[in-house]
Coordinates of C-alpha atoms (C1' of nucleotides) in Angstrom, one line a residue:
Chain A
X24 CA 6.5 -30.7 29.3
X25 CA 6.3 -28.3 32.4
X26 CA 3.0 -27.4 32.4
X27 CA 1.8 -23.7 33.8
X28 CA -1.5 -22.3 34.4
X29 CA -2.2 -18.0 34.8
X30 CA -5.0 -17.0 36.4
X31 CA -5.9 -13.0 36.0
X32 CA -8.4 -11.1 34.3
X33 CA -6.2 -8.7 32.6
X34 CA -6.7 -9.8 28.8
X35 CA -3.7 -7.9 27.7
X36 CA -1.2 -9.6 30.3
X37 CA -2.6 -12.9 29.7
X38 CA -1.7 -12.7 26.4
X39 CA 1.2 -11.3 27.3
X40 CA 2.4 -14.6 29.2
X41 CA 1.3 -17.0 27.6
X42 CA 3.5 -15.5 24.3
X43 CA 6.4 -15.2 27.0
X44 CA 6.1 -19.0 28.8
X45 CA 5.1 -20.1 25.1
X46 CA 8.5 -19.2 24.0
X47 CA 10.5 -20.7 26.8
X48 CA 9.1 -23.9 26.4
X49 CA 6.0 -24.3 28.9
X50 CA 3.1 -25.5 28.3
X51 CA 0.2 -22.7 29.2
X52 CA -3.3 -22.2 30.8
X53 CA -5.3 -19.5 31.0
X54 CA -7.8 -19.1 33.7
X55 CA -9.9 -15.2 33.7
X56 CA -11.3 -15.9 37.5
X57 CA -10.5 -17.8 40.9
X58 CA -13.1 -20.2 40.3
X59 CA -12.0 -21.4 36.4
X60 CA -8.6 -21.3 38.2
X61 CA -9.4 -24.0 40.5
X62 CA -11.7 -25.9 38.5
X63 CA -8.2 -26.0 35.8
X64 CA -6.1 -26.8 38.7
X65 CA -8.3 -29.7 40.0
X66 CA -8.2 -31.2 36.2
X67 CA -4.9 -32.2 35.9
X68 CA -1.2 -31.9 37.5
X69 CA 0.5 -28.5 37.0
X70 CA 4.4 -27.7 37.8
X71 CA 3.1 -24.4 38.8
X72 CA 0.5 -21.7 38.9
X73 CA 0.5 -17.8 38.7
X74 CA -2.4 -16.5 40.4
X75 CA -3.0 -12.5 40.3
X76 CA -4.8 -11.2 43.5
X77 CA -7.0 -9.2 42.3
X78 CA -9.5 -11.4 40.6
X79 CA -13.2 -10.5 39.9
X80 CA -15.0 -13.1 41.6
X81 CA -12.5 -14.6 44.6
X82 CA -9.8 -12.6 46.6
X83 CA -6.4 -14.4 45.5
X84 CA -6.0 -15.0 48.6
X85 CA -8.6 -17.2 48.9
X86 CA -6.9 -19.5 45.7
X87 CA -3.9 -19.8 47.3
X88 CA -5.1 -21.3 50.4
X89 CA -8.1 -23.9 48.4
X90 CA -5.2 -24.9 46.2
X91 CA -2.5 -25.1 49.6
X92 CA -5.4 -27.7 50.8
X93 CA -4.6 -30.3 48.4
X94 CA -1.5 -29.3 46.2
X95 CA 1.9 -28.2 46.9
X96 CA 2.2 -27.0 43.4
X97 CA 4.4 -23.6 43.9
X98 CA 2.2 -20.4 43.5
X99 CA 3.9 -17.0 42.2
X100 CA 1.3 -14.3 42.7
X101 CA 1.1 -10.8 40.9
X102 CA -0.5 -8.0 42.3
X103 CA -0.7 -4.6 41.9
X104 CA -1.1 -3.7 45.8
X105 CA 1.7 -2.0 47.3
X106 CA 0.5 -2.4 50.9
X107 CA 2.7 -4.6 52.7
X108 CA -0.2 -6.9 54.3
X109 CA -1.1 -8.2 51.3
X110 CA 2.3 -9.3 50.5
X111 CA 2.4 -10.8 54.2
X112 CA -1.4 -12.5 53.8
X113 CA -0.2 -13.7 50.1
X114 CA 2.8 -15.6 51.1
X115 CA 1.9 -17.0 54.3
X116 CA -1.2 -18.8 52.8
X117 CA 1.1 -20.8 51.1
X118 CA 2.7 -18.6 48.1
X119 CA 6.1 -19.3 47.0
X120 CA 7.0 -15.6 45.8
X121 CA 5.3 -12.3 45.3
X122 CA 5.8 -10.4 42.5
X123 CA 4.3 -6.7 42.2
X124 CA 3.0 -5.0 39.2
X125 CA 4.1 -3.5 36.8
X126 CA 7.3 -6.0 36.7
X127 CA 9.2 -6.7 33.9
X128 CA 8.2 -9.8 31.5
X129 CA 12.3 -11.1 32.6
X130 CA 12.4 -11.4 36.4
X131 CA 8.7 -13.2 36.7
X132 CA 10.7 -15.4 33.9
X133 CA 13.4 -15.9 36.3
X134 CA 11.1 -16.3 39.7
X135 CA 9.3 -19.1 37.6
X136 CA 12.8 -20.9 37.2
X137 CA 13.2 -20.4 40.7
X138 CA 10.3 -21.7 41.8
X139 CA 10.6 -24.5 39.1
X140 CA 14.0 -25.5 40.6
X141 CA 13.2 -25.6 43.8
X142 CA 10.2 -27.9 43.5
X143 CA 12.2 -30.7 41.5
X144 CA 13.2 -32.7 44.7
X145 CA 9.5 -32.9 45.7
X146 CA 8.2 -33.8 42.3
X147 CA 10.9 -36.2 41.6
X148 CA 10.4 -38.6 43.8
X149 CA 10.4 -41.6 41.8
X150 CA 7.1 -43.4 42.5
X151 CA 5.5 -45.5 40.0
X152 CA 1.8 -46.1 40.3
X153 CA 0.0 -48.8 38.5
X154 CA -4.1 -49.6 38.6
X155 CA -2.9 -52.5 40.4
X156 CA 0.1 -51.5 42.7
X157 CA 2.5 -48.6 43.3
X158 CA 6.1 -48.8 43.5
X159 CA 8.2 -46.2 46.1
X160 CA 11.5 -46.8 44.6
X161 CA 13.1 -44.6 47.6
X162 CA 11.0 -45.8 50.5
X163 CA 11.7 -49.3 49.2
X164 CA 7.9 -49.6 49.4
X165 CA 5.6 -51.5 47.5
X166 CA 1.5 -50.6 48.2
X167 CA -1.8 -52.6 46.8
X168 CA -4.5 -51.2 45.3
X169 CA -6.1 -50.8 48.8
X170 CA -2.8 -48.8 50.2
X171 CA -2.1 -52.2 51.6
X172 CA 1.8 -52.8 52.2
X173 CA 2.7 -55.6 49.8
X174 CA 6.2 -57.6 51.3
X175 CA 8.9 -58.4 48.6
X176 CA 11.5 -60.6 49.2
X177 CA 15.2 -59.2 49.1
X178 CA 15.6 -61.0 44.9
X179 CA 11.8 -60.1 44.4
X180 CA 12.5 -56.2 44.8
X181 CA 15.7 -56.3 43.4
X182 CA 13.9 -57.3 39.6
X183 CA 10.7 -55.4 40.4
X184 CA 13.4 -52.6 40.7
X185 CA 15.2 -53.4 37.6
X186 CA 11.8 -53.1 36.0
X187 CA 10.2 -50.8 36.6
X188 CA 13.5 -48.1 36.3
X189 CA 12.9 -49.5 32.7
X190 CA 9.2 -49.1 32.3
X191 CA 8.1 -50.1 29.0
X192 CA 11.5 -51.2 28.0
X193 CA 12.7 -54.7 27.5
X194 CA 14.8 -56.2 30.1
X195 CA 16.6 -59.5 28.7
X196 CA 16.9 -62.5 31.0
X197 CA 20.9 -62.1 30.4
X198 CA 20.7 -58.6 31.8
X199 CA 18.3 -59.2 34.5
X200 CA 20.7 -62.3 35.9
X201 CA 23.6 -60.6 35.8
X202 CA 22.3 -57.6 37.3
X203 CA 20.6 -59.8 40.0
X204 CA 22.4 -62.9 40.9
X205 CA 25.7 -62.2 39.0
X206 CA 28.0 -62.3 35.9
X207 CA 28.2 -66.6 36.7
X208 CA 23.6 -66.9 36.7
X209 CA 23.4 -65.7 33.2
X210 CA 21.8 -69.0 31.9
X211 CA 20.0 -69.9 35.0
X212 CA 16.5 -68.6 33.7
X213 CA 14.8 -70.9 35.4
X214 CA 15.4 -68.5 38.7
X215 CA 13.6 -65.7 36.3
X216 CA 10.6 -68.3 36.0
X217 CA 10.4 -68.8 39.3
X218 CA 10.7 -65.3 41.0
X219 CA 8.9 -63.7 38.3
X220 CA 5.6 -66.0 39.1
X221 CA 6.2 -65.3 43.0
X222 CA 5.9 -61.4 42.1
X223 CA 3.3 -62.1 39.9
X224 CA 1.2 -63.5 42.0
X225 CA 1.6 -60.5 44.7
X226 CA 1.2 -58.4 42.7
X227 CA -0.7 -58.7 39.9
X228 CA -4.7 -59.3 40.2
X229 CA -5.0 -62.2 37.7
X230 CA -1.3 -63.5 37.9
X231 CA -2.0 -66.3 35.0
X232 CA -2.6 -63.2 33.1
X233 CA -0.2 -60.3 33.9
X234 CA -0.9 -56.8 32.6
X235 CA 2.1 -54.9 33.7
X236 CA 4.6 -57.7 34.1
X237 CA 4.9 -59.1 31.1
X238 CA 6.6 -62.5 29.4
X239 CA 8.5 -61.2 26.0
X240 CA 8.8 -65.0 24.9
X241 CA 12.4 -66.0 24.3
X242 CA 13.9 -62.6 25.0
X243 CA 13.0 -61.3 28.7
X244 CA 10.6 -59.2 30.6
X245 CA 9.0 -55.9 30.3
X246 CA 7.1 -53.3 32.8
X247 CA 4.2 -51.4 31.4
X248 CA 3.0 -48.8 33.8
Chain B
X17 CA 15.9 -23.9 67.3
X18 CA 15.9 -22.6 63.0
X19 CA 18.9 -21.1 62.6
X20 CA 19.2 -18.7 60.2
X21 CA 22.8 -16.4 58.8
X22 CA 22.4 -12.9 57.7
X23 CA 25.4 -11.2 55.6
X24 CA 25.6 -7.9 55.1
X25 CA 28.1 -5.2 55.5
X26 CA 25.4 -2.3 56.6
X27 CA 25.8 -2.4 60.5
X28 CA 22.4 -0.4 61.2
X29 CA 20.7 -3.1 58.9
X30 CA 22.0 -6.0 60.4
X31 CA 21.3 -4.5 63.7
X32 CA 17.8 -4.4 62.6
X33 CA 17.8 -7.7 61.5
X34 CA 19.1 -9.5 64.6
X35 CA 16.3 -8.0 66.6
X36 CA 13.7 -8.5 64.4
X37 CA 14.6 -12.2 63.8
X38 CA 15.4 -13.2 67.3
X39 CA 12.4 -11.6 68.7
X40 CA 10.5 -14.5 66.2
X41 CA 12.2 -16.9 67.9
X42 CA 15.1 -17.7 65.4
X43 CA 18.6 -18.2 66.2
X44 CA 20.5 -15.8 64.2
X45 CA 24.4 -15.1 63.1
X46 CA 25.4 -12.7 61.6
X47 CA 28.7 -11.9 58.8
X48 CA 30.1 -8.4 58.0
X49 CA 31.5 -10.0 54.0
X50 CA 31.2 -12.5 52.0
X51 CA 34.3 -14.9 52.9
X52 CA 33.0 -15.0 56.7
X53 CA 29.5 -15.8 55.9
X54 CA 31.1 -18.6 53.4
X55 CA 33.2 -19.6 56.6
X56 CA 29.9 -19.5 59.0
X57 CA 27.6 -21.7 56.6
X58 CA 30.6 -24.2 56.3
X59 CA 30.5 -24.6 60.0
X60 CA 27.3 -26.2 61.2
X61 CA 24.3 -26.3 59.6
X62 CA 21.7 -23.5 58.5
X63 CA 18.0 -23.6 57.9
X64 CA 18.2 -20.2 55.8
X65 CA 20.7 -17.9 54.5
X66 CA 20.0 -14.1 54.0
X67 CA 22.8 -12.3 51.7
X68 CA 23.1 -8.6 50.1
X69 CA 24.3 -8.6 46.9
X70 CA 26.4 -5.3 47.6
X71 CA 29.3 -6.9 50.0
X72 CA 32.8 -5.6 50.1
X73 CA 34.6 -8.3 49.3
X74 CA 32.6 -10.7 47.0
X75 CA 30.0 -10.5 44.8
X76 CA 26.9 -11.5 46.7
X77 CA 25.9 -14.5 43.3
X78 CA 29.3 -15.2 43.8
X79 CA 28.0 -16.4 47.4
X80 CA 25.3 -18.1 46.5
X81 CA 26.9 -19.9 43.7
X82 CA 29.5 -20.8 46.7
X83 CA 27.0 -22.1 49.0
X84 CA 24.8 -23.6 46.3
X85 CA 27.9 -25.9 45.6
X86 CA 27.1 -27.9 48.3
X87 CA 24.1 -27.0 50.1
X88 CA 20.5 -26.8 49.6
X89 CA 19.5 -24.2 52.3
X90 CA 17.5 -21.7 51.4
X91 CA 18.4 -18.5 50.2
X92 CA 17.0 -15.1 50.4
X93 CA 19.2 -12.2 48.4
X94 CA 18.6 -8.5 49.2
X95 CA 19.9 -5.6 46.7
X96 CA 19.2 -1.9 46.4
X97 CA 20.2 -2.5 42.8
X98 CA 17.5 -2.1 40.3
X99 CA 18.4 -3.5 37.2
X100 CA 16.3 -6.7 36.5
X101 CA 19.5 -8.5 35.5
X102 CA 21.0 -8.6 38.6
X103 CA 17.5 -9.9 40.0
X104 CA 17.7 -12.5 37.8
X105 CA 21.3 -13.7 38.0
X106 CA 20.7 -14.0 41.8
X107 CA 18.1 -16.1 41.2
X108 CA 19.4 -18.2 38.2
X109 CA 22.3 -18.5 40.8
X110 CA 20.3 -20.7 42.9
X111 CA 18.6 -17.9 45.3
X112 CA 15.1 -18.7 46.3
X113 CA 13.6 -15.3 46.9
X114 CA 14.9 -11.3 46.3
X115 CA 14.1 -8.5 47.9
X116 CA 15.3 -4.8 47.0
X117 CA 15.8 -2.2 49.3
X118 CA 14.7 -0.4 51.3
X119 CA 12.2 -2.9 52.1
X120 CA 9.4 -3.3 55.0
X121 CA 10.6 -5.8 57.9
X122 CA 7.3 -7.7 58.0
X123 CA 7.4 -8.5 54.1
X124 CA 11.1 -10.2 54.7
X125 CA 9.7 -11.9 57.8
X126 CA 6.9 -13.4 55.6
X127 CA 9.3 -14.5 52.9
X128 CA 11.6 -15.7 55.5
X129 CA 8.2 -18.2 56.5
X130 CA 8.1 -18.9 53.0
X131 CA 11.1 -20.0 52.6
X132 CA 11.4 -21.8 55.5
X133 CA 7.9 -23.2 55.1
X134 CA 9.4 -24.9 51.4
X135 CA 12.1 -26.0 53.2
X136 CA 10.4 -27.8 56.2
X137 CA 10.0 -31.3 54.0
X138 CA 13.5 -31.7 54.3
X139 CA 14.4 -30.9 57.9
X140 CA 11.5 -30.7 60.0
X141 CA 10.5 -33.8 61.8
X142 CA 10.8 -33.1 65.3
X143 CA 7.9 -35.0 67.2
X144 CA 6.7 -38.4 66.2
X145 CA 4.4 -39.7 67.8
X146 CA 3.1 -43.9 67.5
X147 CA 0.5 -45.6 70.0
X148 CA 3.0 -46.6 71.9
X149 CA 5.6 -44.3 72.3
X150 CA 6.8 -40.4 71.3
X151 CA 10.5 -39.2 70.0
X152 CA 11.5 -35.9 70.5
X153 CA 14.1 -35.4 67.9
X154 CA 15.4 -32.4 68.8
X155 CA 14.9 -32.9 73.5
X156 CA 16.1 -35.9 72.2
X157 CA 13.8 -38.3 75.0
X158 CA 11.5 -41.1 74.1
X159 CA 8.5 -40.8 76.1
X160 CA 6.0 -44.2 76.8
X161 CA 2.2 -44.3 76.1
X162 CA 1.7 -43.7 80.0
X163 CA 4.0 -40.2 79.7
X164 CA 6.6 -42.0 81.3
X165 CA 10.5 -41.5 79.9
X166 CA 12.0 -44.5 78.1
X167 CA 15.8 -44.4 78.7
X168 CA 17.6 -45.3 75.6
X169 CA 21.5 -45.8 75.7
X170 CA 23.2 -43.8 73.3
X171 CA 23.2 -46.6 70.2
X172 CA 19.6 -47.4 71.0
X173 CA 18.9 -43.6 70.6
X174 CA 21.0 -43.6 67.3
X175 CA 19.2 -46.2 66.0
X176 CA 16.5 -45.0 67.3
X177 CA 16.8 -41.5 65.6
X178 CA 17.6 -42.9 61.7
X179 CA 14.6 -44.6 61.7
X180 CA 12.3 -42.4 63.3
X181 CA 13.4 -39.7 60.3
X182 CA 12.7 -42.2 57.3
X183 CA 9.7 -43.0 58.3
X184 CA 7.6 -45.8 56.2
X185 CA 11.5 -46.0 54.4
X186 CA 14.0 -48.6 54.3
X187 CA 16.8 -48.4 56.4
X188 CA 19.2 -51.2 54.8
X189 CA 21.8 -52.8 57.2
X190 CA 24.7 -51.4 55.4
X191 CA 23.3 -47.4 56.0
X192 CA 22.6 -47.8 59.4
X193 CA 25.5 -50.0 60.4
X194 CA 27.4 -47.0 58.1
X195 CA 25.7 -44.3 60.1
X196 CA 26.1 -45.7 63.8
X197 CA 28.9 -47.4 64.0
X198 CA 31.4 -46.7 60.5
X199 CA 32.2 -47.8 57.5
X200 CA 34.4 -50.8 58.9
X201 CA 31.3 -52.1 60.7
X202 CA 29.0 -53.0 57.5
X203 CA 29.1 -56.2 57.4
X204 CA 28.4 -56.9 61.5
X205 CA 24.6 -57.5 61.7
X206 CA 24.8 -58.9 64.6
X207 CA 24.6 -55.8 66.1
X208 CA 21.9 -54.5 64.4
X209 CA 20.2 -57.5 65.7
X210 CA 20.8 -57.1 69.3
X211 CA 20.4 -53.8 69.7
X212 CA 17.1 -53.6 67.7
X213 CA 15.7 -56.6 70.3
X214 CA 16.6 -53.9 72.8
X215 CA 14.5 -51.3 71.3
X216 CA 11.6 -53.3 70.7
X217 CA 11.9 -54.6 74.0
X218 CA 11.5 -51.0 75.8
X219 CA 9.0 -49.6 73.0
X220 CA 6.6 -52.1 71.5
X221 CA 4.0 -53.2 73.4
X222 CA 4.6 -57.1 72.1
X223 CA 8.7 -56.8 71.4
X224 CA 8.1 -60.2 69.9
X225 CA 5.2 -58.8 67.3
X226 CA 6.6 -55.3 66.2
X227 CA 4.6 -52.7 65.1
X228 CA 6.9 -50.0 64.5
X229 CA 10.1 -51.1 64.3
X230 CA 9.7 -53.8 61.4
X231 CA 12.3 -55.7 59.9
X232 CA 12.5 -56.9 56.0
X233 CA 14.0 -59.7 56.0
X234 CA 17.4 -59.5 53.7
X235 CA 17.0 -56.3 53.6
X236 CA 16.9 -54.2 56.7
X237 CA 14.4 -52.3 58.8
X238 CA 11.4 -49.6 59.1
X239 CA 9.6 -47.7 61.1
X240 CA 6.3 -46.7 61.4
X241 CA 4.1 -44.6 63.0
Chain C
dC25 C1' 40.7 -49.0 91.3
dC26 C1' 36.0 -50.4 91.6
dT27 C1' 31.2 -50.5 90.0
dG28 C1' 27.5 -50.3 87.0
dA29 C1' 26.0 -49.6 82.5
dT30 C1' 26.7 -50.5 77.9
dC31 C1' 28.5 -52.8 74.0
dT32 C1' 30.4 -56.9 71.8
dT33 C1' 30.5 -61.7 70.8
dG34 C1' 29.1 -66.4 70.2
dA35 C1' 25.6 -70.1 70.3
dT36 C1' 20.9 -71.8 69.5
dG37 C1' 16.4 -72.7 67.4
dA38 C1' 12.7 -70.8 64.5
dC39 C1' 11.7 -69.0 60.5
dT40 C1' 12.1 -67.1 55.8
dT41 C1' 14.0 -67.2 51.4
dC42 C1' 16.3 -69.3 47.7
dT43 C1' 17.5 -73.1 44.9
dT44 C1' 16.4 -77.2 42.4
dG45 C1' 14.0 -80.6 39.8
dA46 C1' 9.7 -82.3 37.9
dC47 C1' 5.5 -81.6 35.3
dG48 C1' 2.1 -79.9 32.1
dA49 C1' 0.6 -76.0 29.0
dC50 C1' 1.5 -73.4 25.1
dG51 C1' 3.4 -71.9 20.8
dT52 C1' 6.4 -72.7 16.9
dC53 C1' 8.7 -75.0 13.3
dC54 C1' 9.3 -78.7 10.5
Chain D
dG11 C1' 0.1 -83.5 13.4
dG12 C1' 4.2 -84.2 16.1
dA13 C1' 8.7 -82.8 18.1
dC14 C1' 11.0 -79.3 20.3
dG15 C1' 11.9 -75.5 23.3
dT16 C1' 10.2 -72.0 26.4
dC17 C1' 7.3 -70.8 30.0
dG18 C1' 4.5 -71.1 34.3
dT19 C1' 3.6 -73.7 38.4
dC20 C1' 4.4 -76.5 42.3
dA21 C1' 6.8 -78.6 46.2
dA22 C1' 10.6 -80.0 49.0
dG23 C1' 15.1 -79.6 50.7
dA24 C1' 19.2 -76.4 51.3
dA25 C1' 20.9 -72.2 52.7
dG26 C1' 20.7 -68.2 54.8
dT27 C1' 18.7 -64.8 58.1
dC28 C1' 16.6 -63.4 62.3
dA29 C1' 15.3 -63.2 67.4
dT30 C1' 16.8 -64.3 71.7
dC31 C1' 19.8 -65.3 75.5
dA32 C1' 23.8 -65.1 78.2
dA33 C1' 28.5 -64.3 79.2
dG34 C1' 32.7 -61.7 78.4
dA35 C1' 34.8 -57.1 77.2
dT36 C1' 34.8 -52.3 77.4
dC37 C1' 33.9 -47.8 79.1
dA38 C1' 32.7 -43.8 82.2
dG39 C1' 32.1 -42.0 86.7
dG40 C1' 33.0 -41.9 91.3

DNA sequence: CCTGATCTTGATGACTTCTTGACGACGTCC
DNA sequence: GGACGTCGTCAAGAAGTCATCAAGATCAGG
């Protein structure tokens, strides 16, 4: 679920958003100060943060630019300041949209879908990260433990693809050969054996016992993340 | 240079605009209505689009429904209207930011940053730099460790260039035989090969141990910095 | 029309990857 | 407990791909 965490210390507007978000589906944190806003934001991944500028303990300001040095989460921030600076100051520390109070409870609703929106390409990128490896299914990249690059053959990639695009789910030896080699390989498991053991042992720290490539004796394989 | 379309039918605002915004250093263009600021994005490509909802012939969400349909530059909507709908049909349209009038120049500048700053992902890759060599994309030259130009003929530089922007990705055979030299040529390889022993030859230190201009075997090449 | 640069084309050897068959380990079913 | 089938492993030969070179074709500019 799309996760969103509010940081202000207005009680009564807190509650106010998290009925709102609540109701359209998000999934809510409340933070009262800068620093609990962090801390929250450090904890886990959000899809995006409201931060209100004045806050009792750090200038919002200040948020924007800790959470700009690690995250690009997009930030909306509130404010009640009319001056134009602050606007200026808010935004080009790395804020997404500006949004002055009072506002009404539907056009923050309808930045946050904005903002939303626009971040899907940059959180969609479809990488898959295991203890052991992690998979750039764009970059055609696949990385060890260490960030070392791992090298896959042209057949090895094209089942550790077919995988992990299915992670968790079974992939039959029938589906995997036709995918790979062709409507004509559909028997040939033995090229399953072989290849699978060959990625195996690249990738997987004990390759006699696989973790996240499994064998699903006399049916296929299966990726477990 | 960013290039960036303002449409609007007020003459004295986009007066206003043009000065502002070149004085920042960005290319602007500028369309009186809707259908030629439709026709303007359609011919080359735009790093940001600035609209008024109020145009004389369309609809300004008409607009950015238009230009959403097949591009993803950003989009900031101006509007003396007040109603919150409107703000958030613009936005639910596929703007990125809204503004209502009358509004203070430096505020749009800074959401102009924004936007552009979101945006920059995407586009902005326009010095790369290796050990051994640097591209400028956009002075399009290729300069040696020693500072000394590196002259590239034009199908070196076009190779050059798609795998300088994907960088640590996979450029497959197929997409860059696609790119350079056509559908019709997808299959011819050779090429590729050739004129890749060319490049290596001029950049890498040890053309016969790449660092930066890797192949995958069966699969096509890389670079990295 | 000539000249120099650039691109195409073909041939070669080195290297990587794939296929293939054999063998033992393991689990299951009779 | 033994036979059977499936799986993982290994190694060697076959097939394919790559880097490199050089010569012919093509193109642009003078």
């Amino acid at each position: 679920m799309t996760h969103i965490l509010v940081v202000d210390d207005d009680k009564q507007l807190l509650r106010a958003l998290r009925i709102a978000l609540t109701a359209r589906g998000y999934e809510v944190s409340l933070a009262p100060d800068g620093t609990s806003g962090l801390l929250a934001a450090q904890r886990g991944p959000l899809d995006l943060v409201i931060v209100d500028l004045g806050l009792p303990d750090l200038d919002g300001v200040r948020v924007v630019e800790a959470l700009r040095g690690w995250s690009a989460t997009p930030i909306i921030v509130l404010s009640a300041r009319l001056t134009e600076e602050s606007k200026i100051d808010a935004l080009d520390a790395g804020a997404d949209d500006y949004v002055t109070k009072p506002f009404a409870i539907g056009e923050l609703l309808a930045r946050v879908r904005a903002a939303l929106r626009r971040s899907v390409p940059v959180e969609q990128i479809p990488i898959v990260r295991t203890d052991a490896f992690t998979v750039d299914l764009t970059a055609r990249r696949v990385l060890g433990a260490d960030g070392t690059e791992i090298r896959l053959t042209p057949t090895e990639w094209h089942v550790l693809e077919m995988l992990v695009r299915n992670p968790d789910r079974l992939i039959t030896h029938r589906q995997m050969l036709h995918e790979v080699w062709g409507p004509r390989y559909e028997t040939e498991t033995n090229y399953l054996r072989v290849h699978m053991a060959n990625l195996r042992r690249k990738l997987e720290p004990e390759p006699s016992r696989p973790r996240h490539l499994r064998t699903d004796p006399g049916l296929g394989y299966r990726f477990t993340p």
